[in-house]
Amino acid sequence: MISVIFTHDYGDFWLTSVVGMLGWLIYQGVRKRVTASFISEFVAATVIGMVAIMAVRLGLGHSADNIIIGAVMPLVPGVQITNAVRDLIYGNLISGPARGIEALICACALGFGVSLALIWLG
């Protein structure tokens, strides 16, 4: 959506949709086999980064950065962060920080996965 709003680049929009769907399918597939949620997010983010970079190198897209950002957005732990803040506001001093750390680990897994793809292919 970023590409359409700012640059009117519909090619990157459709490529972002496909890469995002592929990332979500990989996330769901790994999540069924592995109990630690951050592993599935790490693997999905790595695949998203690698596919986006390769698509731009093959000439299918224009901006790997916008494609990666748009495709990783569904995996960002926004609800977990919101629930952690809500728990802290309600005075739950055990579940609030626990949820916050879990959301932080998931966000770091996404960042590490994308950065690994950028190191390998960038």
Tab-separated table of N, CA, C and O in Angstrom:
chain	number	residue	atom	x	y	z
A	1	MET	N	0.816	-1.189	0.000
A	1	MET	CA	0.000	0.000	0.000
A	1	MET	C	0.863	1.257	0.000
A	1	MET	O	0.476	2.263	-0.552
A	2	ILE	N	2.052	1.185	0.618
A	2	ILE	CA	2.945	2.339	0.651
A	2	ILE	C	3.321	2.744	-0.764
A	2	ILE	O	3.350	3.931	-1.092
A	3	SER	N	3.590	1.768	-1.613
A	3	SER	CA	3.991	2.049	-2.989
A	3	SER	C	2.886	2.740	-3.763
A	3	SER	O	3.154	3.644	-4.555
A	4	VAL	N	1.669	2.343	-3.549
A	4	VAL	CA	0.556	2.944	-4.270
A	4	VAL	C	0.310	4.368	-3.787
A	4	VAL	O	0.098	5.280	-4.590
A	5	ILE	N	0.371	4.585	-2.487
A	5	ILE	CA	0.072	5.911	-1.945
A	5	ILE	C	1.137	6.933	-2.328
A	5	ILE	O	0.820	8.035	-2.779
A	6	PHE	N	2.396	6.593	-2.153
A	6	PHE	CA	3.455	7.576	-2.341
A	6	PHE	C	4.039	7.607	-3.752
A	6	PHE	O	4.408	8.670	-4.246
A	7	THR	N	4.156	6.466	-4.398
A	7	THR	CA	4.830	6.433	-5.709
A	7	THR	C	3.932	5.971	-6.843
A	7	THR	O	4.387	5.919	-7.981
A	8	HIS	N	2.694	5.614	-6.581
A	8	HIS	CA	1.750	5.116	-7.592
A	8	HIS	C	2.334	3.918	-8.347
A	8	HIS	O	2.175	3.791	-9.552
A	9	ASP	N	3.020	3.051	-7.620
A	9	ASP	CA	3.681	1.890	-8.210
A	9	ASP	C	2.828	0.644	-7.937
A	9	ASP	O	2.961	-0.006	-6.913
A	10	TYR	N	1.953	0.318	-8.882
A	10	TYR	CA	1.057	-0.812	-8.699
A	10	TYR	C	1.775	-2.146	-8.851
A	10	TYR	O	1.343	-3.149	-8.302
A	11	GLY	N	2.886	-2.176	-9.569
A	11	GLY	CA	3.661	-3.409	-9.709
A	11	GLY	C	4.212	-3.866	-8.369
A	11	GLY	O	4.140	-5.051	-8.025
A	12	ASP	N	4.765	-2.936	-7.603
A	12	ASP	CA	5.260	-3.280	-6.274
A	12	ASP	C	4.129	-3.662	-5.331
A	12	ASP	O	4.306	-4.492	-4.445
A	13	PHE	N	2.950	-3.067	-5.528
A	13	PHE	CA	1.802	-3.409	-4.688
A	13	PHE	C	1.424	-4.879	-4.861
A	13	PHE	O	1.245	-5.602	-3.882
A	14	TRP	N	1.308	-5.328	-6.114
A	14	TRP	CA	0.926	-6.718	-6.349
A	14	TRP	C	2.030	-7.670	-5.920
A	14	TRP	O	1.756	-8.737	-5.371
A	15	LEU	N	3.280	-7.284	-6.135
A	15	LEU	CA	4.397	-8.123	-5.703
A	15	LEU	C	4.442	-8.219	-4.182
A	15	LEU	O	4.686	-9.290	-3.623
A	16	THR	N	4.167	-7.103	-3.511
A	16	THR	CA	4.120	-7.112	-2.047
A	16	THR	C	3.016	-8.032	-1.548
A	16	THR	O	3.205	-8.751	-0.562
A	17	SER	N	1.885	-8.023	-2.223
A	17	SER	CA	0.784	-8.909	-1.832
A	17	SER	C	1.186	-10.374	-1.953
A	17	SER	O	0.919	-11.182	-1.050
A	18	VAL	N	1.844	-10.721	-3.043
A	18	VAL	CA	2.254	-12.112	-3.262
A	18	VAL	C	3.324	-12.519	-2.253
A	18	VAL	O	3.256	-13.600	-1.649
A	19	VAL	N	4.325	-11.644	-2.047
A	19	VAL	CA	5.388	-11.957	-1.089
A	19	VAL	C	4.816	-12.051	0.324
A	19	VAL	O	5.205	-12.916	1.105
A	20	GLY	N	3.887	-11.170	0.667
A	20	GLY	CA	3.249	-11.218	1.985
A	20	GLY	C	2.460	-12.499	2.205
A	20	GLY	O	2.503	-13.094	3.281
A	21	MET	N	1.750	-12.943	1.172
A	21	MET	CA	1.005	-14.199	1.287
A	21	MET	C	1.948	-15.386	1.441
A	21	MET	O	1.694	-16.284	2.241
A	22	LEU	N	3.034	-15.377	0.681
A	22	LEU	CA	4.026	-16.441	0.808
A	22	LEU	C	4.630	-16.456	2.212
A	22	LEU	O	4.767	-17.514	2.830
A	23	GLY	N	4.963	-15.275	2.724
A	23	GLY	CA	5.501	-15.179	4.082
A	23	GLY	C	4.520	-15.674	5.125
A	23	GLY	O	4.896	-16.356	6.081
A	24	TRP	N	3.247	-15.340	4.961
A	24	TRP	CA	2.227	-15.779	5.917
A	24	TRP	C	2.047	-17.299	5.862
A	24	TRP	O	1.902	-17.944	6.910
A	25	LEU	N	2.075	-17.873	4.671
A	25	LEU	CA	1.958	-19.328	4.557
A	25	LEU	C	3.140	-20.033	5.207
A	25	LEU	O	2.974	-21.053	5.889
A	26	ILE	N	4.332	-19.499	5.016
A	26	ILE	CA	5.512	-20.085	5.648
A	26	ILE	C	5.431	-19.927	7.152
A	26	ILE	O	5.744	-20.853	7.905
A	27	TYR	N	4.978	-18.769	7.612
A	27	TYR	CA	4.801	-18.545	9.047
A	27	TYR	C	3.848	-19.574	9.643
A	27	TYR	O	4.130	-20.176	10.681
A	28	GLN	N	2.723	-19.784	8.998
A	28	GLN	CA	1.739	-20.751	9.503
A	28	GLN	C	2.272	-22.178	9.456
A	28	GLN	O	2.034	-22.971	10.363
A	29	GLY	N	2.999	-22.519	8.387
A	29	GLY	CA	3.543	-23.864	8.275
A	29	GLY	C	4.591	-24.165	9.334
A	29	GLY	O	4.588	-25.241	9.939
A	30	VAL	N	5.491	-23.215	9.581
A	30	VAL	CA	6.520	-23.427	10.604
A	30	VAL	C	5.891	-23.398	11.992
A	30	VAL	O	6.280	-24.151	12.884
A	31	ARG	N	4.889	-22.553	12.177
A	31	ARG	CA	4.224	-22.431	13.482
A	31	ARG	C	3.551	-23.739	13.902
A	31	ARG	O	3.481	-24.059	15.094
A	32	LYS	N	3.069	-24.517	12.936
A	32	LYS	CA	2.433	-25.798	13.251
A	32	LYS	C	3.448	-26.828	13.727
A	32	LYS	O	3.114	-27.727	14.474
A	33	ARG	N	4.697	-26.681	13.286
A	33	ARG	CA	5.714	-27.679	13.594
A	33	ARG	C	6.622	-27.297	14.761
A	33	ARG	O	7.247	-28.164	15.360
A	34	VAL	N	6.712	-25.996	15.070
A	34	VAL	CA	7.615	-25.514	16.108
A	34	VAL	C	6.791	-24.773	17.165
A	34	VAL	O	5.930	-23.969	16.828
A	35	THR	N	7.070	-25.042	18.427
A	35	THR	CA	6.270	-24.419	19.485
A	35	THR	C	6.699	-22.989	19.792
A	35	THR	O	5.881	-22.191	20.225
A	36	ALA	N	7.949	-22.640	19.573
A	36	ALA	CA	8.426	-21.276	19.846
A	36	ALA	C	7.981	-20.362	18.707
A	36	ALA	O	8.355	-20.555	17.550
A	37	SER	N	7.185	-19.337	19.034
A	37	SER	CA	6.600	-18.489	17.990
A	37	SER	C	7.644	-17.641	17.285
A	37	SER	O	7.493	-17.317	16.108
A	38	PHE	N	8.709	-17.263	17.965
A	38	PHE	CA	9.679	-16.381	17.336
A	38	PHE	C	10.469	-17.093	16.231
A	38	PHE	O	10.980	-16.442	15.324
A	39	ILE	N	10.553	-18.419	16.278
A	39	ILE	CA	11.238	-19.169	15.219
A	39	ILE	C	10.462	-19.040	13.911
A	39	ILE	O	11.050	-18.790	12.848
A	40	SER	N	9.163	-19.188	13.970
A	40	SER	CA	8.352	-19.086	12.753
A	40	SER	C	8.397	-17.675	12.188
A	40	SER	O	8.436	-17.495	10.962
A	41	GLU	N	8.427	-16.662	13.032
A	41	GLU	CA	8.514	-15.283	12.548
A	41	GLU	C	9.879	-15.005	11.936
A	41	GLU	O	9.985	-14.302	10.924
A	42	PHE	N	10.933	-15.559	12.527
A	42	PHE	CA	12.278	-15.392	11.989
A	42	PHE	C	12.391	-16.014	10.603
A	42	PHE	O	12.901	-15.387	9.664
A	43	VAL	N	11.902	-17.235	10.453
A	43	VAL	CA	11.977	-17.932	9.164
A	43	VAL	C	11.143	-17.202	8.117
A	43	VAL	O	11.591	-16.994	6.974
A	44	ALA	N	9.937	-16.784	8.483
A	44	ALA	CA	9.074	-16.079	7.532
A	44	ALA	C	9.696	-14.755	7.105
A	44	ALA	O	9.669	-14.403	5.919
A	45	ALA	N	10.270	-14.011	8.037
A	45	ALA	CA	10.895	-12.734	7.695
A	45	ALA	C	12.108	-12.931	6.799
A	45	ALA	O	12.347	-12.140	5.880
A	46	THR	N	12.881	-13.986	7.048
A	46	THR	CA	14.030	-14.274	6.192
A	46	THR	C	13.581	-14.590	4.775
A	46	THR	O	14.156	-14.081	3.800
A	47	VAL	N	12.565	-15.409	4.636
A	47	VAL	CA	12.055	-15.763	3.305
A	47	VAL	C	11.475	-14.532	2.613
A	47	VAL	O	11.706	-14.323	1.407
A	48	ILE	N	10.739	-13.706	3.339
A	48	ILE	CA	10.182	-12.491	2.756
A	48	ILE	C	11.298	-11.600	2.225
A	48	ILE	O	11.225	-11.089	1.107
A	49	GLY	N	12.341	-11.417	3.021
A	49	GLY	CA	13.453	-10.582	2.582
A	49	GLY	C	14.148	-11.144	1.359
A	49	GLY	O	14.452	-10.414	0.405
A	50	MET	N	14.395	-12.452	1.351
A	50	MET	CA	15.094	-13.063	0.220
A	50	MET	C	14.251	-13.012	-1.051
A	50	MET	O	14.767	-12.691	-2.129
A	51	VAL	N	12.955	-13.294	-0.953
A	51	VAL	CA	12.090	-13.272	-2.131
A	51	VAL	C	11.958	-11.850	-2.665
A	51	VAL	O	11.984	-11.631	-3.889
A	52	ALA	N	11.838	-10.876	-1.781
A	52	ALA	CA	11.709	-9.484	-2.228
A	52	ALA	C	12.975	-9.022	-2.949
A	52	ALA	O	12.897	-8.388	-4.011
A	53	ILE	N	14.127	-9.337	-2.403
A	53	ILE	CA	15.388	-8.928	-3.038
A	53	ILE	C	15.561	-9.616	-4.384
A	53	ILE	O	15.948	-8.984	-5.380
A	54	MET	N	15.265	-10.905	-4.430
A	54	MET	CA	15.405	-11.634	-5.692
A	54	MET	C	14.404	-11.132	-6.740
A	54	MET	O	14.731	-11.059	-7.932
A	55	ALA	N	13.204	-10.770	-6.328
A	55	ALA	CA	12.207	-10.253	-7.269
A	55	ALA	C	12.664	-8.925	-7.865
A	55	ALA	O	12.487	-8.682	-9.068
A	56	VAL	N	13.270	-8.073	-7.053
A	56	VAL	CA	13.770	-6.801	-7.567
A	56	VAL	C	14.950	-7.039	-8.499
A	56	VAL	O	15.071	-6.399	-9.546
A	57	ARG	N	15.821	-7.972	-8.149
A	57	ARG	CA	16.957	-8.282	-9.029
A	57	ARG	C	16.509	-8.873	-10.365
A	57	ARG	O	17.156	-8.667	-11.381
A	58	LEU	N	15.406	-9.606	-10.361
A	58	LEU	CA	14.874	-10.178	-11.604
A	58	LEU	C	14.057	-9.171	-12.407
A	58	LEU	O	13.579	-9.493	-13.494
A	59	GLY	N	13.858	-7.983	-11.864
A	59	GLY	CA	13.124	-6.940	-12.564
A	59	GLY	C	11.629	-6.966	-12.358
A	59	GLY	O	10.896	-6.268	-13.060
A	60	LEU	N	11.155	-7.737	-11.416
A	60	LEU	CA	9.715	-7.804	-11.159
A	60	LEU	C	9.211	-6.656	-10.307
A	60	LEU	O	8.025	-6.339	-10.323
A	61	GLY	N	10.093	-6.048	-9.522
A	61	GLY	CA	9.724	-4.940	-8.651
A	61	GLY	C	10.752	-3.837	-8.717
A	61	GLY	O	11.808	-3.984	-9.347
A	62	HIS	N	10.438	-2.715	-8.049
A	62	HIS	CA	11.327	-1.568	-8.095
A	62	HIS	C	12.037	-1.299	-6.775
A	62	HIS	O	13.200	-0.937	-6.763
A	63	SER	N	11.351	-1.460	-5.662
A	63	SER	CA	11.911	-1.104	-4.364
A	63	SER	C	11.802	-2.295	-3.409
A	63	SER	O	10.709	-2.599	-2.900
A	64	ALA	N	12.931	-2.926	-3.131
A	64	ALA	CA	12.917	-4.060	-2.201
A	64	ALA	C	12.531	-3.613	-0.800
A	64	ALA	O	11.863	-4.355	-0.073
A	65	ASP	N	12.922	-2.393	-0.424
A	65	ASP	CA	12.591	-1.893	0.909
A	65	ASP	C	11.080	-1.813	1.118
A	65	ASP	O	10.553	-2.279	2.130
A	66	ASN	N	10.382	-1.205	0.151
A	66	ASN	CA	8.924	-1.086	0.289
A	66	ASN	C	8.239	-2.444	0.259
A	66	ASN	O	7.250	-2.668	0.967
A	67	ILE	N	8.747	-3.360	-0.550
A	67	ILE	CA	8.150	-4.690	-0.628
A	67	ILE	C	8.330	-5.423	0.698
A	67	ILE	O	7.394	-6.038	1.214
A	68	ILE	N	9.522	-5.340	1.273
A	68	ILE	CA	9.778	-6.019	2.552
A	68	ILE	C	8.915	-5.420	3.656
A	68	ILE	O	8.301	-6.147	4.440
A	69	ILE	N	8.855	-4.100	3.719
A	69	ILE	CA	8.057	-3.451	4.770
A	69	ILE	C	6.598	-3.856	4.670
A	69	ILE	O	5.955	-4.214	5.665
A	70	GLY	N	6.051	-3.806	3.467
A	70	GLY	CA	4.640	-4.152	3.287
A	70	GLY	C	4.340	-5.612	3.553
A	70	GLY	O	3.279	-5.955	4.074
A	71	ALA	N	5.283	-6.494	3.212
A	71	ALA	CA	5.043	-7.926	3.387
A	71	ALA	C	5.212	-8.363	4.831
A	71	ALA	O	4.572	-9.327	5.274
A	72	VAL	N	6.054	-7.675	5.598
A	72	VAL	CA	6.302	-8.061	6.992
A	72	VAL	C	5.225	-7.499	7.935
A	72	VAL	O	5.022	-8.026	9.030
A	73	MET	N	4.508	-6.483	7.510
A	73	MET	CA	3.522	-5.832	8.383
A	73	MET	C	2.498	-6.775	9.024
A	73	MET	O	2.166	-6.615	10.187
A	74	PRO	N	1.977	-7.781	8.309
A	74	PRO	CA	1.023	-8.672	8.982
A	74	PRO	C	1.629	-9.489	10.124
A	74	PRO	O	0.899	-9.997	10.972
A	75	LEU	N	2.945	-9.603	10.165
A	75	LEU	CA	3.600	-10.390	11.211
A	75	LEU	C	4.000	-9.554	12.431
A	75	LEU	O	4.416	-10.114	13.441
A	76	VAL	N	3.896	-8.241	12.331
A	76	VAL	CA	4.304	-7.358	13.431
A	76	VAL	C	3.374	-7.579	14.626
A	76	VAL	O	2.148	-7.607	14.476
A	77	PRO	N	3.935	-7.730	15.831
A	77	PRO	CA	3.110	-8.059	17.008
A	77	PRO	C	2.414	-6.850	17.634
A	77	PRO	O	2.594	-6.544	18.806
A	78	GLY	N	1.594	-6.172	16.870
A	78	GLY	CA	0.907	-4.987	17.375
A	78	GLY	C	-0.109	-5.294	18.465
A	78	GLY	O	-0.218	-4.572	19.465
A	79	VAL	N	-0.863	-6.363	18.302
A	79	VAL	CA	-1.867	-6.739	19.307
A	79	VAL	C	-1.184	-7.148	20.608
A	79	VAL	O	-1.660	-6.812	21.699
A	80	GLN	N	-0.068	-7.864	20.508
A	80	GLN	CA	0.656	-8.271	21.718
A	80	GLN	C	1.177	-7.063	22.484
A	80	GLN	O	1.117	-7.027	23.718
A	81	ILE	N	1.689	-6.077	21.767
A	81	ILE	CA	2.182	-4.866	22.428
A	81	ILE	C	1.025	-4.123	23.092
A	81	ILE	O	1.141	-3.657	24.237
A	82	THR	N	-0.100	-4.024	22.399
A	82	THR	CA	-1.276	-3.358	22.966
A	82	THR	C	-1.761	-4.073	24.220
A	82	THR	O	-2.091	-3.433	25.232
A	83	ASN	N	-1.805	-5.401	24.182
A	83	ASN	CA	-2.231	-6.159	25.368
A	83	ASN	C	-1.255	-6.005	26.525
A	83	ASN	O	-1.668	-5.954	27.693
A	84	ALA	N	0.032	-5.905	26.230
A	84	ALA	CA	1.025	-5.707	27.288
A	84	ALA	C	0.830	-4.355	27.958
A	84	ALA	O	0.850	-4.255	29.197
A	85	VAL	N	0.601	-3.329	27.174
A	85	VAL	CA	0.376	-1.990	27.743
A	85	VAL	C	-0.922	-1.963	28.529
A	85	VAL	O	-0.992	-1.384	29.619
A	86	ARG	N	-1.951	-2.605	28.004
A	86	ARG	CA	-3.230	-2.659	28.723
A	86	ARG	C	-3.088	-3.361	30.068
A	86	ARG	O	-3.615	-2.897	31.084
A	87	ASP	N	-2.352	-4.477	30.087
A	87	ASP	CA	-2.124	-5.188	31.343
A	87	ASP	C	-1.366	-4.324	32.341
A	87	ASP	O	-1.659	-4.337	33.541
A	88	LEU	N	-0.378	-3.591	31.862
A	88	LEU	CA	0.370	-2.705	32.761
A	88	LEU	C	-0.506	-1.592	33.310
A	88	LEU	O	-0.415	-1.238	34.492
A	89	ILE	N	-1.374	-1.044	32.476
A	89	ILE	CA	-2.267	0.018	32.932
A	89	ILE	C	-3.244	-0.505	33.975
A	89	ILE	O	-3.557	0.185	34.954
A	90	TYR	N	-3.723	-1.724	33.802
A	90	TYR	CA	-4.642	-2.331	34.762
A	90	TYR	C	-3.947	-2.800	36.031
A	90	TYR	O	-4.596	-3.265	36.964
A	91	GLY	N	-2.632	-2.718	36.080
A	91	GLY	CA	-1.906	-3.079	37.287
A	91	GLY	C	-1.439	-4.517	37.349
A	91	GLY	O	-1.005	-4.971	38.404
A	92	ASN	N	-1.515	-5.226	36.249
A	92	ASN	CA	-1.027	-6.604	36.209
A	92	ASN	C	0.489	-6.569	36.002
A	92	ASN	O	0.975	-6.526	34.879
A	93	LEU	N	1.219	-6.591	37.094
A	93	LEU	CA	2.653	-6.380	37.033
A	93	LEU	C	3.445	-7.637	36.668
A	93	LEU	O	4.666	-7.584	36.574
A	94	ILE	N	2.768	-8.751	36.487
A	94	ILE	CA	3.453	-9.961	36.034
A	94	ILE	C	3.138	-10.222	34.565
A	94	ILE	O	4.048	-10.413	33.754
A	95	SER	N	1.870	-10.212	34.198
A	95	SER	CA	1.523	-10.524	32.812
A	95	SER	C	1.871	-9.389	31.855
A	95	SER	O	2.194	-9.652	30.691
A	96	GLY	N	1.858	-8.150	32.299
A	96	GLY	CA	2.201	-7.017	31.439
A	96	GLY	C	3.628	-7.084	30.917
A	96	GLY	O	3.849	-7.088	29.701
A	97	PRO	N	4.616	-7.124	31.802
A	97	PRO	CA	5.995	-7.242	31.305
A	97	PRO	C	6.251	-8.552	30.555
A	97	PRO	O	7.039	-8.567	29.604
A	98	ALA	N	5.601	-9.640	30.955
A	98	ALA	CA	5.796	-10.919	30.252
A	98	ALA	C	5.310	-10.813	28.813
A	98	ALA	O	6.002	-11.246	27.882
A	99	ARG	N	4.138	-10.230	28.620
A	99	ARG	CA	3.628	-10.043	27.255
A	99	ARG	C	4.491	-9.060	26.479
A	99	ARG	O	4.699	-9.217	25.279
A	100	GLY	N	4.986	-8.034	27.159
A	100	GLY	CA	5.845	-7.058	26.499
A	100	GLY	C	7.145	-7.672	26.019
A	100	GLY	O	7.609	-7.395	24.905
A	101	ILE	N	7.740	-8.502	26.837
A	101	ILE	CA	8.988	-9.155	26.435
A	101	ILE	C	8.738	-10.144	25.302
A	101	ILE	O	9.542	-10.254	24.373
A	102	GLU	N	7.616	-10.841	25.356
A	102	GLU	CA	7.279	-11.755	24.264
A	102	GLU	C	7.115	-10.992	22.948
A	102	GLU	O	7.619	-11.416	21.900
A	103	ALA	N	6.430	-9.843	22.991
A	103	ALA	CA	6.261	-9.030	21.784
A	103	ALA	C	7.601	-8.479	21.306
A	103	ALA	O	7.863	-8.423	20.095
A	104	LEU	N	8.468	-8.105	22.228
A	104	LEU	CA	9.795	-7.601	21.862
A	104	LEU	C	10.636	-8.694	21.195
A	104	LEU	O	11.325	-8.440	20.204
A	105	ILE	N	10.561	-9.904	21.717
A	105	ILE	CA	11.298	-11.019	21.111
A	105	ILE	C	10.770	-11.300	19.707
A	105	ILE	O	11.550	-11.543	18.779
A	106	CYS	N	9.460	-11.247	19.526
A	106	CYS	CA	8.890	-11.476	18.196
A	106	CYS	C	9.310	-10.373	17.221
A	106	CYS	O	9.655	-10.660	16.069
A	107	ALA	N	9.304	-9.129	17.672
A	107	ALA	CA	9.726	-8.022	16.811
A	107	ALA	C	11.209	-8.147	16.453
A	107	ALA	O	11.606	-7.881	15.311
A	108	CYS	N	12.024	-8.551	17.404
A	108	CYS	CA	13.453	-8.750	17.131
A	108	CYS	C	13.662	-9.894	16.148
A	108	CYS	O	14.551	-9.822	15.287
A	109	ALA	N	12.862	-10.945	16.252
A	109	ALA	CA	12.975	-12.064	15.315
A	109	ALA	C	12.668	-11.592	13.891
A	109	ALA	O	13.343	-12.011	12.939
A	110	LEU	N	11.672	-10.727	13.744
A	110	LEU	CA	11.373	-10.180	12.418
A	110	LEU	C	12.543	-9.360	11.891
A	110	LEU	O	12.946	-9.487	10.731
A	111	GLY	N	13.081	-8.515	12.734
A	111	GLY	CA	14.211	-7.689	12.323
A	111	GLY	C	15.442	-8.503	11.987
A	111	GLY	O	16.127	-8.242	10.987
A	112	PHE	N	15.739	-9.509	12.804
A	112	PHE	CA	16.897	-10.355	12.538
A	112	PHE	C	16.712	-11.164	11.260
A	112	PHE	O	17.658	-11.383	10.510
A	113	GLY	N	15.492	-11.626	11.001
A	113	GLY	CA	15.231	-12.387	9.781
A	113	GLY	C	15.436	-11.554	8.530
A	113	GLY	O	16.076	-11.999	7.570
A	114	VAL	N	14.911	-10.329	8.528
A	114	VAL	CA	15.082	-9.452	7.368
A	114	VAL	C	16.556	-9.075	7.220
A	114	VAL	O	17.088	-9.064	6.103
A	115	SER	N	17.225	-8.785	8.325
A	115	SER	CA	18.637	-8.400	8.218
A	115	SER	C	19.502	-9.573	7.744
A	115	SER	O	20.471	-9.373	7.016
A	116	LEU	N	19.140	-10.793	8.115
A	116	LEU	CA	19.867	-11.949	7.612
A	116	LEU	C	19.720	-12.078	6.099
A	116	LEU	O	20.687	-12.358	5.387
A	117	ALA	N	18.503	-11.841	5.603
A	117	ALA	CA	18.286	-11.877	4.159
A	117	ALA	C	19.081	-10.770	3.463
A	117	ALA	O	19.650	-10.996	2.393
A	118	LEU	N	19.143	-9.602	4.079
A	118	LEU	CA	19.904	-8.502	3.482
A	118	LEU	C	21.399	-8.795	3.502
A	118	LEU	O	22.123	-8.423	2.567
A	119	ILE	N	21.884	-9.469	4.538
A	119	ILE	CA	23.306	-9.824	4.589
A	119	ILE	C	23.626	-10.866	3.523
A	119	ILE	O	24.627	-10.768	2.825
A	120	TRP	N	22.747	-11.873	3.383
A	120	TRP	CA	22.997	-12.938	2.415
A	120	TRP	C	22.919	-12.438	0.975
A	120	TRP	O	23.742	-12.795	0.149
A	121	LEU	N	21.896	-11.645	0.686
A	121	LEU	CA	21.641	-11.262	-0.707
A	121	LEU	C	21.914	-9.794	-1.000
A	121	LEU	O	21.890	-9.396	-2.162
A	122	GLY	N	22.070	-8.988	0.031
A	122	GLY	CA	22.225	-7.540	-0.156
A	122	GLY	C	23.539	-7.178	-0.600
A	122	GLY	O	24.033	-6.711	-1.515
